[in-house]
Tab-separated table of C-alpha atoms and ligand atoms in Angstrom:
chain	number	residue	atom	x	y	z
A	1	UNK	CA	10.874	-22.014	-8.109
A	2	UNK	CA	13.365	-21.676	-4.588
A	3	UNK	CA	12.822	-18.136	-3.794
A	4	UNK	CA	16.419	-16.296	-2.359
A	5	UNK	CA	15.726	-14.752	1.084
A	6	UNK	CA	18.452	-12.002	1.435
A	7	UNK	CA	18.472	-9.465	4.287
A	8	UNK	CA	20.606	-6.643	3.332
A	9	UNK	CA	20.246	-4.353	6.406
A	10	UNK	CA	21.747	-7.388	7.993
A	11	UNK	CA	24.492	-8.313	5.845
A	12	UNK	CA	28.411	-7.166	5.892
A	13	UNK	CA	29.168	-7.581	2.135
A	14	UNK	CA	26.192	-4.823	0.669
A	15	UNK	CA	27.812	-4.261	-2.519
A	16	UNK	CA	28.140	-7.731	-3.234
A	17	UNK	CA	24.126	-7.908	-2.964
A	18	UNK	CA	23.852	-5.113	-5.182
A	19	UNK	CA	25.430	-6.151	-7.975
A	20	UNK	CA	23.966	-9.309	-7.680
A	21	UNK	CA	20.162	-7.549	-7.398
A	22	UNK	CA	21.401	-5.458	-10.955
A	23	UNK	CA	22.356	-8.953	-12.579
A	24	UNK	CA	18.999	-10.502	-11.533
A	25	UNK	CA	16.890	-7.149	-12.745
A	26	UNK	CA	18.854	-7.159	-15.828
A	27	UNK	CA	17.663	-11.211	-16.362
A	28	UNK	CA	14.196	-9.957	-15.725
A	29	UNK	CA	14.185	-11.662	-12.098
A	30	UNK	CA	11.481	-10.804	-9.231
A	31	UNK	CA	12.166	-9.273	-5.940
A	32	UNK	CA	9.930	-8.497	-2.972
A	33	UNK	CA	11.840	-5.344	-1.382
A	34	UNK	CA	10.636	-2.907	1.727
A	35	UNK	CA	9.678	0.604	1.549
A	36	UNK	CA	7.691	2.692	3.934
A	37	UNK	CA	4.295	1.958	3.042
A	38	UNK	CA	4.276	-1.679	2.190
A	39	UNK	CA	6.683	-4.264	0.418
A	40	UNK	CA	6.643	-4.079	-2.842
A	41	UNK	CA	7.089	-6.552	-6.065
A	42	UNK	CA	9.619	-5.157	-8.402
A	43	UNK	CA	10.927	-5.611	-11.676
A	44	UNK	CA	13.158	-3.475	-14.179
A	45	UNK	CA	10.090	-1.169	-15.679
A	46	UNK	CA	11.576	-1.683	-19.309
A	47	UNK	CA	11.226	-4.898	-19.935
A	48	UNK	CA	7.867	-6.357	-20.802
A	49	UNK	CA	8.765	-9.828	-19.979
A	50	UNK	CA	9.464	-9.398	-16.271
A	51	UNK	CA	6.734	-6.880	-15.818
A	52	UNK	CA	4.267	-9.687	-16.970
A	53	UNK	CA	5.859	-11.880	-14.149
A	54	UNK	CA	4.909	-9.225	-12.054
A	55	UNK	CA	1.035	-9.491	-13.437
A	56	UNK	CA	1.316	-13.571	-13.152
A	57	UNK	CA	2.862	-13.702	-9.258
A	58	UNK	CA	0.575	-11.688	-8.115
A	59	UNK	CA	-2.741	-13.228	-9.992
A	60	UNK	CA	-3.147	-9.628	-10.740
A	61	UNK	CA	-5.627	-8.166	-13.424
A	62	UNK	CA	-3.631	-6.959	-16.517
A	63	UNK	CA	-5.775	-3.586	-16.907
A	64	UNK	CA	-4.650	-2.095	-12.930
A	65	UNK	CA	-1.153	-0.488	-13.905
A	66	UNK	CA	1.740	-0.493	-11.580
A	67	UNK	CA	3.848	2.545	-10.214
A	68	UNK	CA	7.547	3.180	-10.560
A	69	UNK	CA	10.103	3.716	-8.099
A	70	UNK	CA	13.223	5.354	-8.679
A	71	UNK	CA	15.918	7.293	-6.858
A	72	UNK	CA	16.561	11.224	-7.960
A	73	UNK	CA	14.710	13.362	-10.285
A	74	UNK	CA	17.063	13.255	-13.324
A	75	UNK	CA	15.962	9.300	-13.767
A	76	UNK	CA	12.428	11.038	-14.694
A	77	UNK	CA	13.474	13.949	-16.993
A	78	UNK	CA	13.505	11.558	-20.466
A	79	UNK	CA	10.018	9.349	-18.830
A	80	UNK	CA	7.260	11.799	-17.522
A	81	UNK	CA	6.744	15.543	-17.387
A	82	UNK	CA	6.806	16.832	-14.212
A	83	UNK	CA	7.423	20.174	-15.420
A	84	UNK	CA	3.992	21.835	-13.494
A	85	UNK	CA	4.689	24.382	-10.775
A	86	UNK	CA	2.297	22.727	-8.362
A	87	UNK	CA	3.900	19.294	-9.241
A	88	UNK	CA	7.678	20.384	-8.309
A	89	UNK	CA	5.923	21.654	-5.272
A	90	UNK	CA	4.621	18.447	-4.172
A	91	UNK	CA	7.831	16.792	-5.215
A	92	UNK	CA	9.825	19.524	-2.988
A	93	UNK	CA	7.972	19.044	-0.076
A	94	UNK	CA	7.072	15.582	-0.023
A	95	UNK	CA	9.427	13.085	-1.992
A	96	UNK	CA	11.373	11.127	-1.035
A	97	UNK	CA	8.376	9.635	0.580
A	98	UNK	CA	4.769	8.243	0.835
A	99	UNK	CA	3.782	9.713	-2.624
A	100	UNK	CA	2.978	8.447	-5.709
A	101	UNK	CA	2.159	11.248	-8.468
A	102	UNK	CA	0.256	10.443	-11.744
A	103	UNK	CA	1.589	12.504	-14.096
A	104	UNK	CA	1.872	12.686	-18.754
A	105	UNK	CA	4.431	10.466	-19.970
A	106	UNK	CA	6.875	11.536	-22.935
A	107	UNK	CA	6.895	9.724	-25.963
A	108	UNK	CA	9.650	7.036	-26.349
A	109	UNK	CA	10.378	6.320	-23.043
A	110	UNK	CA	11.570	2.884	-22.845
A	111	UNK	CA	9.060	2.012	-20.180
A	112	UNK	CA	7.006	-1.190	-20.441
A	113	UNK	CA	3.753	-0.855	-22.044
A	114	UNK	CA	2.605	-3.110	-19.498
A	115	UNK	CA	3.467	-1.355	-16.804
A	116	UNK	CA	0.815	1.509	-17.848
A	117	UNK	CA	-1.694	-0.625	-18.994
A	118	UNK	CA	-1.598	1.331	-22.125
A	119	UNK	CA	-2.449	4.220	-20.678
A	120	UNK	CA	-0.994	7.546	-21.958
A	121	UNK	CA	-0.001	8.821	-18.214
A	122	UNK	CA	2.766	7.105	-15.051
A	123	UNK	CA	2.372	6.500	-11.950
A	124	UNK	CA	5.704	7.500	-10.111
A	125	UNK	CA	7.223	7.296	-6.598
A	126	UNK	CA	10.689	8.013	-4.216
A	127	UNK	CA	10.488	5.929	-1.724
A	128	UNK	CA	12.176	6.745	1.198
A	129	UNK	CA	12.596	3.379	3.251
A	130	UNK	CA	16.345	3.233	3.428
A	131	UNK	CA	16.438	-0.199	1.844
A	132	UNK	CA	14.493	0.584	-0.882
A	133	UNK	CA	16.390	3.646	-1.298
A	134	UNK	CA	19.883	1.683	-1.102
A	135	UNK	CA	18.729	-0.616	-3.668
A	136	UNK	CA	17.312	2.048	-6.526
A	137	UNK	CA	20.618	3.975	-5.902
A	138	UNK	CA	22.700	1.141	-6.186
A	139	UNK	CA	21.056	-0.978	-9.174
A	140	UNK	CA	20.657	2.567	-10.935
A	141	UNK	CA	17.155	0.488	-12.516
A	142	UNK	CA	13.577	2.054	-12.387
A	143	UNK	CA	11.762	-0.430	-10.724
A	144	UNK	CA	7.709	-1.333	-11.178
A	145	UNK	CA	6.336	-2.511	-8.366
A	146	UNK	CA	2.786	-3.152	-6.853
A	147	UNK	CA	2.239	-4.462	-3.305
A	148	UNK	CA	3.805	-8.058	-2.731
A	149	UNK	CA	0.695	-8.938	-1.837
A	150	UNK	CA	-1.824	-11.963	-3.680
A	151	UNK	CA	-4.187	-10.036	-5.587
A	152	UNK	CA	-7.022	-9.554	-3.665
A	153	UNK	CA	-5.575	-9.875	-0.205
A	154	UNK	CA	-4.515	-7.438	2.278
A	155	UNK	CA	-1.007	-5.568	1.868
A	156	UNK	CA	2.261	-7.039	3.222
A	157	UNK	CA	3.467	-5.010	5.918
A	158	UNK	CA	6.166	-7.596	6.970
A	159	UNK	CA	8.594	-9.882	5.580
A	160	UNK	CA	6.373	-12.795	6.647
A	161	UNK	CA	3.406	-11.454	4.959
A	162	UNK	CA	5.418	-11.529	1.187
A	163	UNK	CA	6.553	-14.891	2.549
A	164	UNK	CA	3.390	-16.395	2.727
A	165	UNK	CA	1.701	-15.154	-0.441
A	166	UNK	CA	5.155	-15.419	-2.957
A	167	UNK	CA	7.641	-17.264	-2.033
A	168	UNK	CA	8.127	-19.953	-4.408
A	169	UNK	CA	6.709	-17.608	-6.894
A	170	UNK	CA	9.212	-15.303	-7.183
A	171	UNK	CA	13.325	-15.145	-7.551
A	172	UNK	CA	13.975	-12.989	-4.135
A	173	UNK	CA	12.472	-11.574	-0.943
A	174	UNK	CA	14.611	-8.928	0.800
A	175	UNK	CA	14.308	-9.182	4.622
A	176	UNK	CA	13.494	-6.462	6.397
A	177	UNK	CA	11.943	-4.359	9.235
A	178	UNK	CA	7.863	-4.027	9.362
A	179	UNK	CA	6.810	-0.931	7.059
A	180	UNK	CA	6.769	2.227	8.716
A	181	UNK	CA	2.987	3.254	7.746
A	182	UNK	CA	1.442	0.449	6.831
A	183	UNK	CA	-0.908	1.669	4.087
A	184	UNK	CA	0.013	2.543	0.744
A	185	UNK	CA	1.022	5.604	-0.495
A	186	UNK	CA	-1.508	8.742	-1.178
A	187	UNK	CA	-2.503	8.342	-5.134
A	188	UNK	CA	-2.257	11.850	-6.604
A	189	UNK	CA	-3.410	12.300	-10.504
A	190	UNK	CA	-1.673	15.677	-11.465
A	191	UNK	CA	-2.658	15.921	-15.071
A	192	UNK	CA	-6.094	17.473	-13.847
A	193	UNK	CA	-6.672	20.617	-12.079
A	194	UNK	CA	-7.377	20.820	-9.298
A	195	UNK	CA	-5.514	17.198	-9.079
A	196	UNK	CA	-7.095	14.195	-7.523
A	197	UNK	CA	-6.592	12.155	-4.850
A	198	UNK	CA	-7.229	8.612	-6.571
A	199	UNK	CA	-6.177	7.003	-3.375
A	200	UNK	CA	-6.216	8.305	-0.084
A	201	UNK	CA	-2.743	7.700	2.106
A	202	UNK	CA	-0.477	9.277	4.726
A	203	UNK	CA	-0.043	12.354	3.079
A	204	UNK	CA	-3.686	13.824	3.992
A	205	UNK	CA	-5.593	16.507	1.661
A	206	UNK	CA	-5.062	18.988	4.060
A	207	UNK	CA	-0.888	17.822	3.998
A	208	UNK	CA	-1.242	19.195	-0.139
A	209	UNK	CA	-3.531	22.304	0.582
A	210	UNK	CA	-0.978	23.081	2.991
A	211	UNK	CA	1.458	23.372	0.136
A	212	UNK	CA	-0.836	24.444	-3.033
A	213	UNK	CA	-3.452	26.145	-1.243
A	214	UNK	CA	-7.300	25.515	-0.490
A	215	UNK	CA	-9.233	24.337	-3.703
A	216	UNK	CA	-6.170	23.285	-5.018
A	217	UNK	CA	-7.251	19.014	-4.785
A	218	UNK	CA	-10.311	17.312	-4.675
A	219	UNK	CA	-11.189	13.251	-3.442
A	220	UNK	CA	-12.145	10.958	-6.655
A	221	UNK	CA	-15.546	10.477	-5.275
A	222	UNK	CA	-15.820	14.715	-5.129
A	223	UNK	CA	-14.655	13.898	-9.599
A	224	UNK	CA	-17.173	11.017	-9.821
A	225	UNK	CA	-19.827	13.079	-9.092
A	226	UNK	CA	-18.713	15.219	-12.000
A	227	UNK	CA	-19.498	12.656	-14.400
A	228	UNK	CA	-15.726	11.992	-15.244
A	229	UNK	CA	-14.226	8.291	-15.409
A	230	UNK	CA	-12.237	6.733	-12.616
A	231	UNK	CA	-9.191	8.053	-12.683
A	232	UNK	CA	-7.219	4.736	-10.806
A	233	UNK	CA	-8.186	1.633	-12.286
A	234	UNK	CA	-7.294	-0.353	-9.345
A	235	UNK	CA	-9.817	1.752	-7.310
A	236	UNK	CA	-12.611	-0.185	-8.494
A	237	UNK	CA	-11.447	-3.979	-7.407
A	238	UNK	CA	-12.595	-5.136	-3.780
A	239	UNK	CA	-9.403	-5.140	-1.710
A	240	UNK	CA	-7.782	-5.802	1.541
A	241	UNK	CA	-9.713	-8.562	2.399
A	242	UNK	CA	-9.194	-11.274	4.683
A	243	UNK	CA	-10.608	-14.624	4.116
A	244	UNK	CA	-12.978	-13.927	7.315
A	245	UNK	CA	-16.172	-12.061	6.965
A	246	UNK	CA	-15.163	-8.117	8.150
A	247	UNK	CA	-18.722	-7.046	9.857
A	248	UNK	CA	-19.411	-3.386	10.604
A	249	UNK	CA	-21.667	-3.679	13.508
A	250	UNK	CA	-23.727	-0.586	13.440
A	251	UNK	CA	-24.660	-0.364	16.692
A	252	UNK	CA	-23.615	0.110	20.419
A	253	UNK	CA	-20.745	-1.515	22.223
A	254	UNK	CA	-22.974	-2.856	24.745
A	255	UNK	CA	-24.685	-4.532	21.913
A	256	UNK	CA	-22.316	-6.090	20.249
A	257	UNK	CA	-20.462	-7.064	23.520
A	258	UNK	CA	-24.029	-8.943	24.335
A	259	UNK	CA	-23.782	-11.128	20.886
A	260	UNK	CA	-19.937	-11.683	21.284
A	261	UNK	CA	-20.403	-13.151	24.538
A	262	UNK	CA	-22.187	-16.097	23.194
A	263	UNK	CA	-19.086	-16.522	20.723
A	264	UNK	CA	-15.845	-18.572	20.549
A	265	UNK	CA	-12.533	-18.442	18.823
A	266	UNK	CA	-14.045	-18.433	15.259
A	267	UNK	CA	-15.024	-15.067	15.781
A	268	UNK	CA	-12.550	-11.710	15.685
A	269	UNK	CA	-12.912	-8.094	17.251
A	270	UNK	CA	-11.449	-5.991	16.594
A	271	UNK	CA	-10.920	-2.549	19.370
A	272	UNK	CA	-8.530	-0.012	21.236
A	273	UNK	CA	-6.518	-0.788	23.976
A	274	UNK	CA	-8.232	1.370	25.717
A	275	UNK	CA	-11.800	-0.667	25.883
A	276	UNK	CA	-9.391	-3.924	27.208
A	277	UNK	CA	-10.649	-4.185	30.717
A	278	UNK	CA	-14.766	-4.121	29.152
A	279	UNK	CA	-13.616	-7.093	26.735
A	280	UNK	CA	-11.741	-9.297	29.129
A	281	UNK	CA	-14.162	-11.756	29.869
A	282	UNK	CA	-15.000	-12.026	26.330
A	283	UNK	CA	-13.711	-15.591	24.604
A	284	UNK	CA	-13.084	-14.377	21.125
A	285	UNK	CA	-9.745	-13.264	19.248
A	286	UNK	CA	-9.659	-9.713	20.397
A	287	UNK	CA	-6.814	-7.151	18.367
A	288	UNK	CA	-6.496	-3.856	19.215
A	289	UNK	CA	-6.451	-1.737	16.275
A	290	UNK	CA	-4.447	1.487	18.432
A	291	UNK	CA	-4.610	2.772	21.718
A	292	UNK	CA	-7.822	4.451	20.818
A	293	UNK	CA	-9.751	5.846	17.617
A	294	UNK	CA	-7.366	9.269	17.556
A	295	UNK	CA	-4.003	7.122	17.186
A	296	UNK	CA	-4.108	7.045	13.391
A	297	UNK	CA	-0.381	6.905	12.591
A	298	UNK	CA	-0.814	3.048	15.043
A	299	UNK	CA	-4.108	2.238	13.457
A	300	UNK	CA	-2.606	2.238	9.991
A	301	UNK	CA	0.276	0.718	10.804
A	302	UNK	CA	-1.280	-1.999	12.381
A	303	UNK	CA	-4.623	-2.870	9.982
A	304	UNK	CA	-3.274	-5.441	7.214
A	305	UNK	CA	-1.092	-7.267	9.519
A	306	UNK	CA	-4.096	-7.722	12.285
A	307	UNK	CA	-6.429	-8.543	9.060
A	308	UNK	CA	-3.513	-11.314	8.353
A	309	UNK	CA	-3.232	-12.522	11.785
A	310	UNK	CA	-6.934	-13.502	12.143
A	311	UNK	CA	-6.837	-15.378	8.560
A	312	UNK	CA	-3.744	-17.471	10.056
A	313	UNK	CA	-6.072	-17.863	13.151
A	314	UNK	CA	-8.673	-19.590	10.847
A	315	UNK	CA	-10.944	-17.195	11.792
A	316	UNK	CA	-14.411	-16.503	10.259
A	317	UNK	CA	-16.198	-13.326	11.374
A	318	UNK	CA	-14.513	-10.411	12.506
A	319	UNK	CA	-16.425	-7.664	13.643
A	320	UNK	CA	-15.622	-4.043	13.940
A	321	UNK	CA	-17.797	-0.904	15.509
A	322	UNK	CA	-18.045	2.289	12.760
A	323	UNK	CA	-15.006	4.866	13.324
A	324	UNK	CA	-15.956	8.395	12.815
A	325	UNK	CA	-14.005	10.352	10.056
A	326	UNK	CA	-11.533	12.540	10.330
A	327	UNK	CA	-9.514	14.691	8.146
A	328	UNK	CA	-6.194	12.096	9.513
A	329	UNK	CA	-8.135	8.927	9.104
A	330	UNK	CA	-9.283	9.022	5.536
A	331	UNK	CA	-7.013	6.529	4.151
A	332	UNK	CA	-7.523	3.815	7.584
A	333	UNK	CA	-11.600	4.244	6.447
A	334	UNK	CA	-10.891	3.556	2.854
A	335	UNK	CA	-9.058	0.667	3.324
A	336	UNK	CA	-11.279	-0.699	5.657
A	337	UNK	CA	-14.066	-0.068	3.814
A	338	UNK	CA	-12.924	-1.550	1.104
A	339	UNK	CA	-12.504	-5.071	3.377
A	340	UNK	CA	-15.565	-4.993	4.966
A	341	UNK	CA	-17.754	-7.646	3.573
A	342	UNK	CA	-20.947	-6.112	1.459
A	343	UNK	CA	-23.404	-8.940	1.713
B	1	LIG	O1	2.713	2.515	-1.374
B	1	LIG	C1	2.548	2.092	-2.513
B	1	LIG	O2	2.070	2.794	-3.424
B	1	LIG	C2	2.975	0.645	-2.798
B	1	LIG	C3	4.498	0.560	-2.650
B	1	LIG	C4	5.032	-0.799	-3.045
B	1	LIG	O3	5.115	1.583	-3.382
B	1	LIG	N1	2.556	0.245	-4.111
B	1	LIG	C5	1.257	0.015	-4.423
B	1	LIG	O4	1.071	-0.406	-5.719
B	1	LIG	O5	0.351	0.132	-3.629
B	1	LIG	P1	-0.297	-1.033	-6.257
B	1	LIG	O6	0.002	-1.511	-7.607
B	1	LIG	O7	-0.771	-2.035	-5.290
B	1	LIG	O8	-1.270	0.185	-6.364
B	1	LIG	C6	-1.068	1.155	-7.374
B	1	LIG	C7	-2.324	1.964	-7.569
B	1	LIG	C8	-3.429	1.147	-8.204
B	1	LIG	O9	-4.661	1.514	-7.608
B	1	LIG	C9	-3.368	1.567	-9.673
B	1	LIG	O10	-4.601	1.420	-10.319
B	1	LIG	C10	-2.941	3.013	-9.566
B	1	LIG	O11	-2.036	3.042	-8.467
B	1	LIG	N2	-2.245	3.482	-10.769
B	1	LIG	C11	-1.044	3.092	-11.243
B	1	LIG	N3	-0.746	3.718	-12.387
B	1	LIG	C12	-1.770	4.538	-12.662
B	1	LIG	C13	-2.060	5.468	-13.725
B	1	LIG	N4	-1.229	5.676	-14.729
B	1	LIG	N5	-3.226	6.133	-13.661
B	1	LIG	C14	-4.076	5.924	-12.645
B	1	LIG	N6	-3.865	5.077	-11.616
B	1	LIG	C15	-2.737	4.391	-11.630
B	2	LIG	MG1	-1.866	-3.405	-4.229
């Protein structure tokens, strides 16, 4: 398949691209587009056909159920209830934006089975990347869409990222600018109280106390303890990875300055700017994550595509010193974690 590249920030004739991106969602088509957190692979969320596509491109598992992004509020009223004080709440203060609320779906609602997994509950999201935002408003579709990512590997946080994993794979690619975060959005199950974070992001735990008050949200893990299922099936698959071994060295700098010494080109650090002039004599890849451990908003941003750069690099160890939690960093930890090879 010849994959379209189209870069509407770029282009002078806009509404010619949108009616062409409502013809292709209509015919079930593919496209990559940009929002905030990371691209995204959409599809028109009604029709099972295209959502499978989705499933297929990606070499995704057909149980992990995708999210839908729309525009304004009245595109929800006849597909989910978001009726709930504390939900309008969240939706008041955060959306458009790096949230994706799991909330009951109403009966009927035209949405793709597929896109839920059969599940009786939706993941949904505003996005507020102006592209993304252009395009929802414009195609008046509600779009399901997971990462643009191969299942498996890290993220894309640039156009070249969906590039290499999909093109030739899927009908259309928008072009844009790098995402803004660089992790994907907070995960917040709402048909529970207190509601769950089922996936830590940008918008912190303290970001939703702020709004509903202490108590009022608890972590997954906090639920798991509790005895009660996973709430986000996709939480359970090993992530993020890059095809190089991610080692935590547990230990001193000194230490693991002593062992990368002896090391080429093969083998990946990554550090903060701020250690540069203890690493210079050092011949292995060095990336700095940030400027140091407290620049979180940098760290995020940066993660997936300095995970992709060492995999173009043909590296094949990367090694990373522990980063102590915070309440900003949760989400930076998580996905880290989750890459870090447990052998
Ligand atoms: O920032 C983001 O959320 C990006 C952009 C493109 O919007 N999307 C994204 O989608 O990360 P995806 O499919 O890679 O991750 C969606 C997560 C998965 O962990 C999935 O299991 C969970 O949301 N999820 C989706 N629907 C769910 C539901 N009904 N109940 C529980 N978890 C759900
Ligand atoms: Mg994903």
């Amino acid at each position: 398949m010849e994959t379209e590249i189209i870069n509407i920030s770029k282009s002078e004739s806009k509404e010619e691209i949108y009616s062409k991106l409502t013809e292709y969602y209509k015919r079930g088509k593919l496209v990559a587009i940009p929002t905030e957190t990371v691209y995204g692979l959409s599809a028109n969320a009604m029709d099972d056909e295209a959502v499978s596509k989705i499933y297929e491109a990606k070499g995704r598992p057909s149980d992990n159920p995708l999210i839908v992004h729309f525009y304004e509020m009245s595109q929800l009223d006849e597909i989910v209830d978001y009726s709930d004080e504390n939900v309008k709440k969240l939706i008041d203060k955060f959306w458009p934006g790096p949230m994706t609320l799991i909330l009951n779906v109403k009966e009927n609602n035209g949405i793709s089975k597929k896109v839920t997994a059969g599940l009786n509950t939706l993941a949904v999201r505003m996005p507020s990347n102006v592209t993304a935002r252009g395009i929802l408003k414009e195609t008046e579709i509600l779009l399901a869409a997971p990462s643009a990512n191969t299942s498996g590997k890290p993220s894309p946080t640039k156009f070249e990222h969906v590039y290499h994993d999909l093109n030739g794979k899927i009908d259309v690619i928008i072009e844009d600018e790098q995402s803004d975060i660089g992790l994907e959005s907070t995960v917040i199950d709402c048909t529970r109280y207190p509601l769950v974070i089922a996936r830590p992001g940008d918008i912190t735990k303290e970001d939703i106390e702020s709004v509903l008050g202490e108590g009022s949200v608890k972590y997954n893990e906090e639920v798991l303890t509790q005895n009660v299922a996973p709430i986000s099936p996709g939480m359970k698959y090993r992530h993020y990875s890059p095809e190089a071994e991610l080692v935590l060295f547990n230990d001193s700098f000194e230490n693991l300055i002593n062992i990368l010494k002896d090391k080429n080109q093969k083998t990946g650090f990554i550090t903060y700017k701020e250690m540069e002039s203890r690493v210079d004599d050092l011949n292995v890849s060095i990336k700095y994550l940030a400027e140091n451990e407290k620049s979180v908003e940098q760290s995020n941003k940066n993660l997936y595509n300095i995970l992709r750069e060492f995999d173009e690099e043909k590296v094949e160890e990367i090694f990373i010193l522990p980063i102590e939690e915070t309440k900003e960093n949760k989400a930076l930890l998580n996905r880290l974690n989750k890459a870090i090879s447990k052998k």
